[in-house]
Amino acid sequence: MKILILILSIVALILIGFNVTKINFSTPFEGESMVAMITIFASLCAVILLQILNVSKKIEQKSKNNH
């Protein structure tokens, strides 16, 4: 599970990096730039959710070890 979370996080970060290059900073809310910004936001959400899952798994393991 840790490896899957790591791989998905890396893919999301690569998507963020790629889409930053697609933004036209003079008109960021038009055309392809808007799609890139939406994808960046979605990738950031994915990274946050994966990190929450990672912390949740660590808490679960610690609670099992205490019992």
Short mmCIF file of N, CA, C and O in Angstrom, two decimals, residues 8-10 12-13 16 42-52:
data_model
loop_
_atom_site.label_atom_id
_atom_site.label_comp_id
_atom_site.label_asym_id
_atom_site.label_seq_id
_atom_site.Cartn_x
_atom_site.Cartn_y
_atom_site.Cartn_z
N LEU A 8 1.43 6.92 -6.84
CA LEU A 8 0.35 7.82 -7.21
C LEU A 8 0.70 9.27 -6.87
O LEU A 8 0.36 10.19 -7.62
N SER A 9 1.38 9.48 -5.77
CA SER A 9 1.80 10.84 -5.40
C SER A 9 2.80 11.39 -6.41
O SER A 9 2.72 12.56 -6.81
N ILE A 10 3.73 10.56 -6.83
CA ILE A 10 4.73 11.00 -7.82
C ILE A 10 4.06 11.32 -9.15
O ILE A 10 4.38 12.33 -9.78
N ALA A 12 0.97 12.33 -9.58
CA ALA A 12 0.23 13.58 -9.40
C ALA A 12 1.17 14.78 -9.43
O ALA A 12 0.85 15.81 -10.04
N LEU A 13 2.34 14.66 -8.82
CA LEU A 13 3.31 15.76 -8.85
C LEU A 13 3.85 16.00 -10.25
O LEU A 13 4.08 17.15 -10.65
N ILE A 16 1.23 17.91 -12.08
CA ILE A 16 1.25 19.32 -11.69
C ILE A 16 2.36 20.05 -12.44
O ILE A 16 2.14 21.13 -13.01
N ALA A 42 -6.94 19.42 -9.31
CA ALA A 42 -7.32 18.02 -9.08
C ALA A 42 -6.12 17.20 -8.60
O ALA A 42 -6.25 16.35 -7.70
N SER A 43 -4.96 17.46 -9.16
CA SER A 43 -3.75 16.74 -8.74
C SER A 43 -3.36 17.10 -7.31
O SER A 43 -2.93 16.24 -6.53
N LEU A 44 -3.50 18.37 -6.94
CA LEU A 44 -3.23 18.78 -5.57
C LEU A 44 -4.19 18.09 -4.59
O LEU A 44 -3.78 17.65 -3.51
N CYS A 45 -5.46 17.99 -4.99
CA CYS A 45 -6.44 17.28 -4.15
C CYS A 45 -6.05 15.81 -3.99
O CYS A 45 -6.16 15.25 -2.90
N ALA A 46 -5.58 15.20 -5.08
CA ALA A 46 -5.17 13.80 -5.02
C ALA A 46 -3.98 13.62 -4.09
O ALA A 46 -3.95 12.67 -3.28
N VAL A 47 -3.02 14.52 -4.15
CA VAL A 47 -1.85 14.43 -3.27
C VAL A 47 -2.28 14.57 -1.81
O VAL A 47 -1.83 13.80 -0.94
N ILE A 48 -3.16 15.52 -1.53
CA ILE A 48 -3.63 15.71 -0.16
C ILE A 48 -4.37 14.48 0.34
O ILE A 48 -4.15 14.01 1.47
N LEU A 49 -5.25 13.93 -0.48
CA LEU A 49 -5.99 12.73 -0.08
C LEU A 49 -5.06 11.54 0.14
O LEU A 49 -5.26 10.76 1.08
N LEU A 50 -4.05 11.39 -0.69
CA LEU A 50 -3.10 10.29 -0.52
C LEU A 50 -2.30 10.46 0.77
O LEU A 50 -2.01 9.48 1.46
N GLN A 51 -1.95 11.68 1.11
CA GLN A 51 -1.23 11.90 2.35
C GLN A 51 -2.11 11.65 3.57
O GLN A 51 -1.65 11.12 4.59
N ILE A 52 -3.39 12.00 3.48
CA ILE A 52 -4.33 11.69 4.55
C ILE A 52 -4.44 10.18 4.72
O ILE A 52 -4.46 9.66 5.84
#
